[in-house]
mmCIF file with all atom_site columns, N, CA and C in Angstrom:
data_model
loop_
_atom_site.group_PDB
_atom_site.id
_atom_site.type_symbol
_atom_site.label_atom_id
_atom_site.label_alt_id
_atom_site.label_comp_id
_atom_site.label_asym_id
_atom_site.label_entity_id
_atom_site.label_seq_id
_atom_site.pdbx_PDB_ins_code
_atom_site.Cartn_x
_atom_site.Cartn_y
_atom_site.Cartn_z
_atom_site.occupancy
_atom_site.B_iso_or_equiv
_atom_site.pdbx_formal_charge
_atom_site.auth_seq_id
_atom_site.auth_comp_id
_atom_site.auth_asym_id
_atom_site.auth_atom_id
_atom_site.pdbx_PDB_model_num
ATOM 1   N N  . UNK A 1 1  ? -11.017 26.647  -96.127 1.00 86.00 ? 1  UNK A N  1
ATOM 2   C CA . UNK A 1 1  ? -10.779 26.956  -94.725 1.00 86.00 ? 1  UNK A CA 1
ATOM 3   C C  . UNK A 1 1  ? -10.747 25.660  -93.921 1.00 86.00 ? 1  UNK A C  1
ATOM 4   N N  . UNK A 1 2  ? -10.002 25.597  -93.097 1.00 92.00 ? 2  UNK A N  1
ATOM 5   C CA . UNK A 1 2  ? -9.748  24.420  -91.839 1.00 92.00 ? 2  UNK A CA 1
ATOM 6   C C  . UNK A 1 2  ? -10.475 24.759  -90.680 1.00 92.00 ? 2  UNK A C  1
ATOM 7   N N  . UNK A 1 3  ? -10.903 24.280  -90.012 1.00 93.00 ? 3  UNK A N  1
ATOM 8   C CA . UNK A 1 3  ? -11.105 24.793  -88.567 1.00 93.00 ? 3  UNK A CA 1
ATOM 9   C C  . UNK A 1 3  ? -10.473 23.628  -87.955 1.00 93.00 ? 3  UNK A C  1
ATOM 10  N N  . UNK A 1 4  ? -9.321  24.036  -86.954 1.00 95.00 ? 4  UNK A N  1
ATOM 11  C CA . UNK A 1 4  ? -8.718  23.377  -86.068 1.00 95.00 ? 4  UNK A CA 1
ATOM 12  C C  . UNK A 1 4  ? -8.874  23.924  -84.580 1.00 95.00 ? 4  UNK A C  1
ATOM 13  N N  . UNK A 1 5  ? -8.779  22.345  -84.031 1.00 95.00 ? 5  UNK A N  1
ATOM 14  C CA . UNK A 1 5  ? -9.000  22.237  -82.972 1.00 95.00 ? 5  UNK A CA 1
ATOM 15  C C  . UNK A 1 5  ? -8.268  22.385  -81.567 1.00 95.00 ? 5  UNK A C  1
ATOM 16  N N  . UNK A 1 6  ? -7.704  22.910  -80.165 1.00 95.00 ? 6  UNK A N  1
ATOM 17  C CA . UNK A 1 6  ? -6.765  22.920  -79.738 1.00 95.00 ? 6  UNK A CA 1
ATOM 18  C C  . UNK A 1 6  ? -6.479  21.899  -78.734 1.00 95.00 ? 6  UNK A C  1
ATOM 19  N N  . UNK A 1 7  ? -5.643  21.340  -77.925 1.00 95.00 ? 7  UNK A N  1
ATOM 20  C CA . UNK A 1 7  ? -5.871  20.215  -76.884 1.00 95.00 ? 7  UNK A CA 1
ATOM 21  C C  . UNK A 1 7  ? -6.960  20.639  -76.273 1.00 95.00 ? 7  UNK A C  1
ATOM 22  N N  . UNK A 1 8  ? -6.858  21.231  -75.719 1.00 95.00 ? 8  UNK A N  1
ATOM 23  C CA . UNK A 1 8  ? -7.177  22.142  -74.483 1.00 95.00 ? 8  UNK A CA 1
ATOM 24  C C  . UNK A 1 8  ? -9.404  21.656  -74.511 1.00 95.00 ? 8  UNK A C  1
ATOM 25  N N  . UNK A 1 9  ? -9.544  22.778  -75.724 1.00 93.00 ? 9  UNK A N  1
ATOM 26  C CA . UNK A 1 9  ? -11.187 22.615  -76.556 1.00 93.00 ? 9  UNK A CA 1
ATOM 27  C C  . UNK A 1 9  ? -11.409 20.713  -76.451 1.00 93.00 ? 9  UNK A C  1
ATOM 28  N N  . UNK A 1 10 ? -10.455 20.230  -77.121 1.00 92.00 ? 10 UNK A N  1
ATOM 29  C CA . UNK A 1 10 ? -11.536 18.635  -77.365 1.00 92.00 ? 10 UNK A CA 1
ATOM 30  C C  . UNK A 1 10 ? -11.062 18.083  -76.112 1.00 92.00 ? 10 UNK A C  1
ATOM 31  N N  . UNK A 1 11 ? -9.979  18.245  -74.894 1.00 92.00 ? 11 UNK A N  1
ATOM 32  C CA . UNK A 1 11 ? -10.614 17.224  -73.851 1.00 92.00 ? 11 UNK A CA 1
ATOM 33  C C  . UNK A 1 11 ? -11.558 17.885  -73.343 1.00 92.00 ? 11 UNK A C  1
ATOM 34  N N  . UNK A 1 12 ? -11.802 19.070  -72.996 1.00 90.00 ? 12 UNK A N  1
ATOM 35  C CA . UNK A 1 12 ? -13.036 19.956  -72.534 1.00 90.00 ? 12 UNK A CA 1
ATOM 36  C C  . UNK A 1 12 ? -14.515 18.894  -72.974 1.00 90.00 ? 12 UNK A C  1
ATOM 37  N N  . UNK A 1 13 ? -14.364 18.739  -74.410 1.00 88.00 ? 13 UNK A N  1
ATOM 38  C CA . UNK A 1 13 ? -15.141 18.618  -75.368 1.00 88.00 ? 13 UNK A CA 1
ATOM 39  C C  . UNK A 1 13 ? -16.071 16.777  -74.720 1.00 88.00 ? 13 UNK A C  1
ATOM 40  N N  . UNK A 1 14 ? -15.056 15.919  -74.260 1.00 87.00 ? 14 UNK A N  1
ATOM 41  C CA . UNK A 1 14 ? -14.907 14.630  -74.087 1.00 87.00 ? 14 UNK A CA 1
ATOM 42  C C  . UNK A 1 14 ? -15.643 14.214  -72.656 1.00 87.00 ? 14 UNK A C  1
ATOM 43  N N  . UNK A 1 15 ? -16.443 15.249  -72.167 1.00 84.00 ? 15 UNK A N  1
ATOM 44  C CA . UNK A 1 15 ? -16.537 15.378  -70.897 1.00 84.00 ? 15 UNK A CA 1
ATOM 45  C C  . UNK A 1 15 ? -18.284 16.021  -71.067 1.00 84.00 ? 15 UNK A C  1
ATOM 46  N N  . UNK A 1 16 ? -17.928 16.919  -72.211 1.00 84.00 ? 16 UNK A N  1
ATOM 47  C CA . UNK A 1 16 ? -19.605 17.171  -72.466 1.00 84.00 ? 16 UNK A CA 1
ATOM 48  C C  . UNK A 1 16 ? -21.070 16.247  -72.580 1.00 84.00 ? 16 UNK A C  1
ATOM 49  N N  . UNK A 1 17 ? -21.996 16.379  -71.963 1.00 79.00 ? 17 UNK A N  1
ATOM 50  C CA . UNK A 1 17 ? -23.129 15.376  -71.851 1.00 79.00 ? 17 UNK A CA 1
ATOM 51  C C  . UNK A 1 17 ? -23.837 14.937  -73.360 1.00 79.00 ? 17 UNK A C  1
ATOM 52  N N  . UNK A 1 18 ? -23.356 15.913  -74.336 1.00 78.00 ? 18 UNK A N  1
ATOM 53  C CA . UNK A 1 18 ? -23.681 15.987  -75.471 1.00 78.00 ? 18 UNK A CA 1
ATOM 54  C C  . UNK A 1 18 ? -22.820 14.508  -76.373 1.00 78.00 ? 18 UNK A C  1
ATOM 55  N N  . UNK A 1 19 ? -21.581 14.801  -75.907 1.00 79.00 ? 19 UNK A N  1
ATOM 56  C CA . UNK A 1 19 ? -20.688 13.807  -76.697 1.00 79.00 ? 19 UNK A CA 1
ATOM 57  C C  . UNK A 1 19 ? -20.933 12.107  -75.832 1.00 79.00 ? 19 UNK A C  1
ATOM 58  N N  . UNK A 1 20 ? -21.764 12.225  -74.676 1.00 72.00 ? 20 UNK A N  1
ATOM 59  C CA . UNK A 1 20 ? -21.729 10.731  -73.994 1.00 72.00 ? 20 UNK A CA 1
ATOM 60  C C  . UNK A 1 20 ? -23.139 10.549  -74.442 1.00 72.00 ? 20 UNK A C  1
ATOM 61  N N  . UNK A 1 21 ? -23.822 10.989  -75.084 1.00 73.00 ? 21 UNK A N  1
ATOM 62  C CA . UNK A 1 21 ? -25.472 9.831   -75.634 1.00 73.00 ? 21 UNK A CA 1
ATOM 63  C C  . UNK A 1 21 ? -25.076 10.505  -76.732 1.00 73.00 ? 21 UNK A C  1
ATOM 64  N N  . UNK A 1 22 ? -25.608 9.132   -77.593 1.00 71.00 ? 22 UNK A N  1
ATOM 65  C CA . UNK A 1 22 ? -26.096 9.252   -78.734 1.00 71.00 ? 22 UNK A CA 1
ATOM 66  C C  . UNK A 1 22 ? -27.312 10.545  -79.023 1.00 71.00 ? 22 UNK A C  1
ATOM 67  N N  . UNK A 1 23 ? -27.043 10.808  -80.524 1.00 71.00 ? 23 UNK A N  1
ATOM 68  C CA . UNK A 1 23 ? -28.006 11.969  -80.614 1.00 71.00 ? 23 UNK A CA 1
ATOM 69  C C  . UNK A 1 23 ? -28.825 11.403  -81.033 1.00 71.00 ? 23 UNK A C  1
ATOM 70  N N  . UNK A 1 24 ? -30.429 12.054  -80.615 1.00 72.00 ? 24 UNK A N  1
ATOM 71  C CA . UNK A 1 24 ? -31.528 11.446  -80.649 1.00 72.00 ? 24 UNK A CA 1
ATOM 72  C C  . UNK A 1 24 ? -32.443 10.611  -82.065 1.00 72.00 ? 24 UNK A C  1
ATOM 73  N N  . UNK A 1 25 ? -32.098 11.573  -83.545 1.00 74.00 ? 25 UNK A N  1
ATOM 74  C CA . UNK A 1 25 ? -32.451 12.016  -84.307 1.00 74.00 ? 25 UNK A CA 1
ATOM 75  C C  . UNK A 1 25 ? -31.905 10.140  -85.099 1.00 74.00 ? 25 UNK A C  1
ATOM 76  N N  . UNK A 1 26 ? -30.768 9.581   -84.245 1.00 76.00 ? 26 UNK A N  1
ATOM 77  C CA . UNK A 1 26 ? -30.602 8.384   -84.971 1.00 76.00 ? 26 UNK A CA 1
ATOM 78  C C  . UNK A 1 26 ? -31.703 7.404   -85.076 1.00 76.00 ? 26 UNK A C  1
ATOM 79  N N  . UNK A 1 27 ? -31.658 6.406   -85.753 1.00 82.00 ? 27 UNK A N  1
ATOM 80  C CA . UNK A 1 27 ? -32.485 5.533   -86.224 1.00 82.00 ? 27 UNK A CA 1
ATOM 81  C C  . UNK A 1 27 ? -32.051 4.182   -85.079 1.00 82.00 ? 27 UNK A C  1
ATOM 82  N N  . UNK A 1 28 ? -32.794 3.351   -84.364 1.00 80.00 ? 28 UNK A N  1
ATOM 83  C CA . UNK A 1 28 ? -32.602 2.291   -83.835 1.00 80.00 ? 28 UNK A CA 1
ATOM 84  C C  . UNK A 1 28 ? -32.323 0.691   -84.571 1.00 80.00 ? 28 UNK A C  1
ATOM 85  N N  . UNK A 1 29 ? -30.918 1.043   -85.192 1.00 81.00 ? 29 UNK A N  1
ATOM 86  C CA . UNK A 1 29 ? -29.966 -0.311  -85.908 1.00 81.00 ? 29 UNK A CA 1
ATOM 87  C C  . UNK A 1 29 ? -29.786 -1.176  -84.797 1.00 81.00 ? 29 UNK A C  1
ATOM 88  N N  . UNK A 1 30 ? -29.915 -2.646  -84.264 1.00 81.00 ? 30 UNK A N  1
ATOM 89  C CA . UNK A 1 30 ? -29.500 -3.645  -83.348 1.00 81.00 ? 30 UNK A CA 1
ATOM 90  C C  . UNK A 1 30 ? -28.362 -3.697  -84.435 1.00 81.00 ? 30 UNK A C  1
ATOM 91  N N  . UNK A 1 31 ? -27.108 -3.847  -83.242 1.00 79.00 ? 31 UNK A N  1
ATOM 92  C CA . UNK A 1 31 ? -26.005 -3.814  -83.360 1.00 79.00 ? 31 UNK A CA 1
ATOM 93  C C  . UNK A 1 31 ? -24.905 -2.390  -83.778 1.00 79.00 ? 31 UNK A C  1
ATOM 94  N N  . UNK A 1 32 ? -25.924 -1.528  -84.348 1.00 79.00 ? 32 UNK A N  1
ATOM 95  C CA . UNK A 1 32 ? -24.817 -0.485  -84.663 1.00 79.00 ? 32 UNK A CA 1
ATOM 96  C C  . UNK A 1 32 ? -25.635 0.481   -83.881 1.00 79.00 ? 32 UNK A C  1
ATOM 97  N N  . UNK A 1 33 ? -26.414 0.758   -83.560 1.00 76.00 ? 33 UNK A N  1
ATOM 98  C CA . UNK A 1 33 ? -26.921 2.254   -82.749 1.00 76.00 ? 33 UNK A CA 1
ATOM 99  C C  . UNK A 1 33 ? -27.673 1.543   -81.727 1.00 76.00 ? 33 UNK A C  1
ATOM 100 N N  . UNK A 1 34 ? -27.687 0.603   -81.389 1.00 76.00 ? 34 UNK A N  1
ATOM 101 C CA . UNK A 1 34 ? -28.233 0.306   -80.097 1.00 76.00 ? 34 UNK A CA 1
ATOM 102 C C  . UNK A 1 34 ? -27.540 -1.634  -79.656 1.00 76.00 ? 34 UNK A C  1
ATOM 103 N N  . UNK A 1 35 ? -27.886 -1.633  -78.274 1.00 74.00 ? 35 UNK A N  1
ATOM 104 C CA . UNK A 1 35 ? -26.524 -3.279  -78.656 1.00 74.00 ? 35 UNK A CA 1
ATOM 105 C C  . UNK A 1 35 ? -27.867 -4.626  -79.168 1.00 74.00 ? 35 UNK A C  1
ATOM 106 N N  . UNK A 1 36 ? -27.151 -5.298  -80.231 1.00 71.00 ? 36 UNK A N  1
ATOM 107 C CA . UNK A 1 36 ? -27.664 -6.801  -80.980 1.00 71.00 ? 36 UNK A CA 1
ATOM 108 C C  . UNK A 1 36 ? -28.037 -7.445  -79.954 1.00 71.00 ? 36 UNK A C  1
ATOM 109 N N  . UNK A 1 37 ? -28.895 -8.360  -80.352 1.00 65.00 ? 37 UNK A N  1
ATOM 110 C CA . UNK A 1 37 ? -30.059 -9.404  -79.785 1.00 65.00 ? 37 UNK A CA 1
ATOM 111 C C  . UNK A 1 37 ? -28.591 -10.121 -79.233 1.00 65.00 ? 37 UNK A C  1
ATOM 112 N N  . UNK A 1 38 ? -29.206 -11.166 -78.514 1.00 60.00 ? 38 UNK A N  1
ATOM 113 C CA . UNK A 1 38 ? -27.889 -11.703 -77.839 1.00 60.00 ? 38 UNK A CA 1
ATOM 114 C C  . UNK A 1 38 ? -27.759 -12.995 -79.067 1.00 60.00 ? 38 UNK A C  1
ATOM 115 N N  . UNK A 1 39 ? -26.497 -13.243 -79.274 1.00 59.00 ? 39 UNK A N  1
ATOM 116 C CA . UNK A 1 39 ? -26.208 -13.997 -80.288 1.00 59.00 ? 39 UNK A CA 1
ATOM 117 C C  . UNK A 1 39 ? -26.809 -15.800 -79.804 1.00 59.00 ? 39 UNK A C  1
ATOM 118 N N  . UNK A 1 40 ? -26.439 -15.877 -78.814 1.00 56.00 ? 40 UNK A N  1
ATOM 119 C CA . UNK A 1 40 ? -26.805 -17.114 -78.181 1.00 56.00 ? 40 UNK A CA 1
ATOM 120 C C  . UNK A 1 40 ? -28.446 -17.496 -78.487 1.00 56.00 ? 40 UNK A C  1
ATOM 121 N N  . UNK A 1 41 ? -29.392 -16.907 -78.294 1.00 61.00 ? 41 UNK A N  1
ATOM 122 C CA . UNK A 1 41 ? -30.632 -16.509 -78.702 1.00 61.00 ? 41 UNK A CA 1
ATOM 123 C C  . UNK A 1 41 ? -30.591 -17.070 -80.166 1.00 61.00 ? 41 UNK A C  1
ATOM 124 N N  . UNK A 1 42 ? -29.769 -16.379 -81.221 1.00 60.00 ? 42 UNK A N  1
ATOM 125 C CA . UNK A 1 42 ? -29.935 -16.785 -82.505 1.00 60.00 ? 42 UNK A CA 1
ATOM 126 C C  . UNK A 1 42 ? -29.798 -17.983 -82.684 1.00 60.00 ? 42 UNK A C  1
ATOM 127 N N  . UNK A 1 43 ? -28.438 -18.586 -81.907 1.00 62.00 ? 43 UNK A N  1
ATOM 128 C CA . UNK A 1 43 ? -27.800 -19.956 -81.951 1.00 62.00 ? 43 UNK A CA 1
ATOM 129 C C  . UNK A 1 43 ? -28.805 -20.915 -81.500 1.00 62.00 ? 43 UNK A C  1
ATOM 130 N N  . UNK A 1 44 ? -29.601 -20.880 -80.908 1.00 66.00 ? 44 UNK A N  1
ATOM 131 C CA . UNK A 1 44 ? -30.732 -21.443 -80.552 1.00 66.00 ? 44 UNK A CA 1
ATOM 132 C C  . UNK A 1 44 ? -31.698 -21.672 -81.147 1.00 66.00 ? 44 UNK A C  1
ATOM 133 N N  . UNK A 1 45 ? -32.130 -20.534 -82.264 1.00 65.00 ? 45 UNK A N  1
ATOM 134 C CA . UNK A 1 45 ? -32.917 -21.185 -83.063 1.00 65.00 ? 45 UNK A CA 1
ATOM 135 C C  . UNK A 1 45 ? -32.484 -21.758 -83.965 1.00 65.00 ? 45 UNK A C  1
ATOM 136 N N  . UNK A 1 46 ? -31.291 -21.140 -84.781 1.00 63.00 ? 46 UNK A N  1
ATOM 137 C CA . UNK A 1 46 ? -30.966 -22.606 -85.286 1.00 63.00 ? 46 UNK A CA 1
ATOM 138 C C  . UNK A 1 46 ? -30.951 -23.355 -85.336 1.00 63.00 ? 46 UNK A C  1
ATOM 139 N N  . UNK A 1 47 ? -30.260 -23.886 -84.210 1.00 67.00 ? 47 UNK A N  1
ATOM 140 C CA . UNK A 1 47 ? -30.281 -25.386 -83.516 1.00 67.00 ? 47 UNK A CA 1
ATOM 141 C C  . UNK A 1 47 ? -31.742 -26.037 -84.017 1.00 67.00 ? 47 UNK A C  1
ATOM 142 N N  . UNK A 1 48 ? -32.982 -25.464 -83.225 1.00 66.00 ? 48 UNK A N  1
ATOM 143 C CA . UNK A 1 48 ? -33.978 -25.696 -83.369 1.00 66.00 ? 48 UNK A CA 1
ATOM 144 C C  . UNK A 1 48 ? -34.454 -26.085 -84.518 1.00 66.00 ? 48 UNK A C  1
ATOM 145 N N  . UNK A 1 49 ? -34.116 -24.930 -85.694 1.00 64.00 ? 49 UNK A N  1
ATOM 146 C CA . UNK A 1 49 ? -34.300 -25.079 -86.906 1.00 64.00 ? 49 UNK A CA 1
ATOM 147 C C  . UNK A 1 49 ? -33.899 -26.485 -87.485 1.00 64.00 ? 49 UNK A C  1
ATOM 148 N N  . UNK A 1 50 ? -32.502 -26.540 -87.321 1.00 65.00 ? 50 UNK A N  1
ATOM 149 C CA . UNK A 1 50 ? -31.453 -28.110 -87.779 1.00 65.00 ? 50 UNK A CA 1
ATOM 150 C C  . UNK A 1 50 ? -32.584 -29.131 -86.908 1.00 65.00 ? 50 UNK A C  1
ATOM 151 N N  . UNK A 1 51 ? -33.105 -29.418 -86.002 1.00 63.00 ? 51 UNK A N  1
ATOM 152 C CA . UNK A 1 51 ? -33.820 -30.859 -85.555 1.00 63.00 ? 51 UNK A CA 1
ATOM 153 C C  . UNK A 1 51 ? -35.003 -30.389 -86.776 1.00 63.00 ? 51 UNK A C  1
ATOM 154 N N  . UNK A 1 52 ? -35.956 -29.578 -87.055 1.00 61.00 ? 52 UNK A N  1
ATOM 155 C CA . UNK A 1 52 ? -36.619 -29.846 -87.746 1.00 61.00 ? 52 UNK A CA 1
ATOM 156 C C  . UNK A 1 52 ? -36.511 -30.381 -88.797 1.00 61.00 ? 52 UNK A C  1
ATOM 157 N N  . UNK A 1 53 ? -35.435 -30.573 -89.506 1.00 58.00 ? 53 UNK A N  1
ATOM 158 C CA . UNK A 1 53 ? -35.074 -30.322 -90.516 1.00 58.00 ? 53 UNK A CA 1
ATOM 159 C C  . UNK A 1 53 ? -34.880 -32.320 -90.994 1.00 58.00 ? 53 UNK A C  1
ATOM 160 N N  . UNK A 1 54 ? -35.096 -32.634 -91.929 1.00 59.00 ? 54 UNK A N  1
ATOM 161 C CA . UNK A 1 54 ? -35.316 -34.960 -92.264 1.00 59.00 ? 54 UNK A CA 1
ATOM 162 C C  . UNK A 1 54 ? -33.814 -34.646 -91.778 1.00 59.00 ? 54 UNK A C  1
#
């Protein structure tokens, strides 16, 4: 069996409060389910890292 969908149902659908947050039940990934540390931040310690370094 298929279940198809009609225009009409999924822009309806696109508008629901359900489809604009994430569902709760996800796990908190930085970068994929919630937004990454700021990259600049990382670049920084590096940096840091490289002076320690003979």
């Amino acid at each position: 069996t298929r279940i198809i969908y009609d225009r009409k149902f999924l822009l309806e659908c696109r508008n629901s409060p359900i489809a604009l947050t994430p569902p709760c039940c996800l796990p908190h990934i930085p970068g994929v389910t919630m937004p990454a540390a700021h990259p600049l931040d990382k670049l920084s310690e590096l940096d840091e890292d490289r002076k320690d370094l003979p």
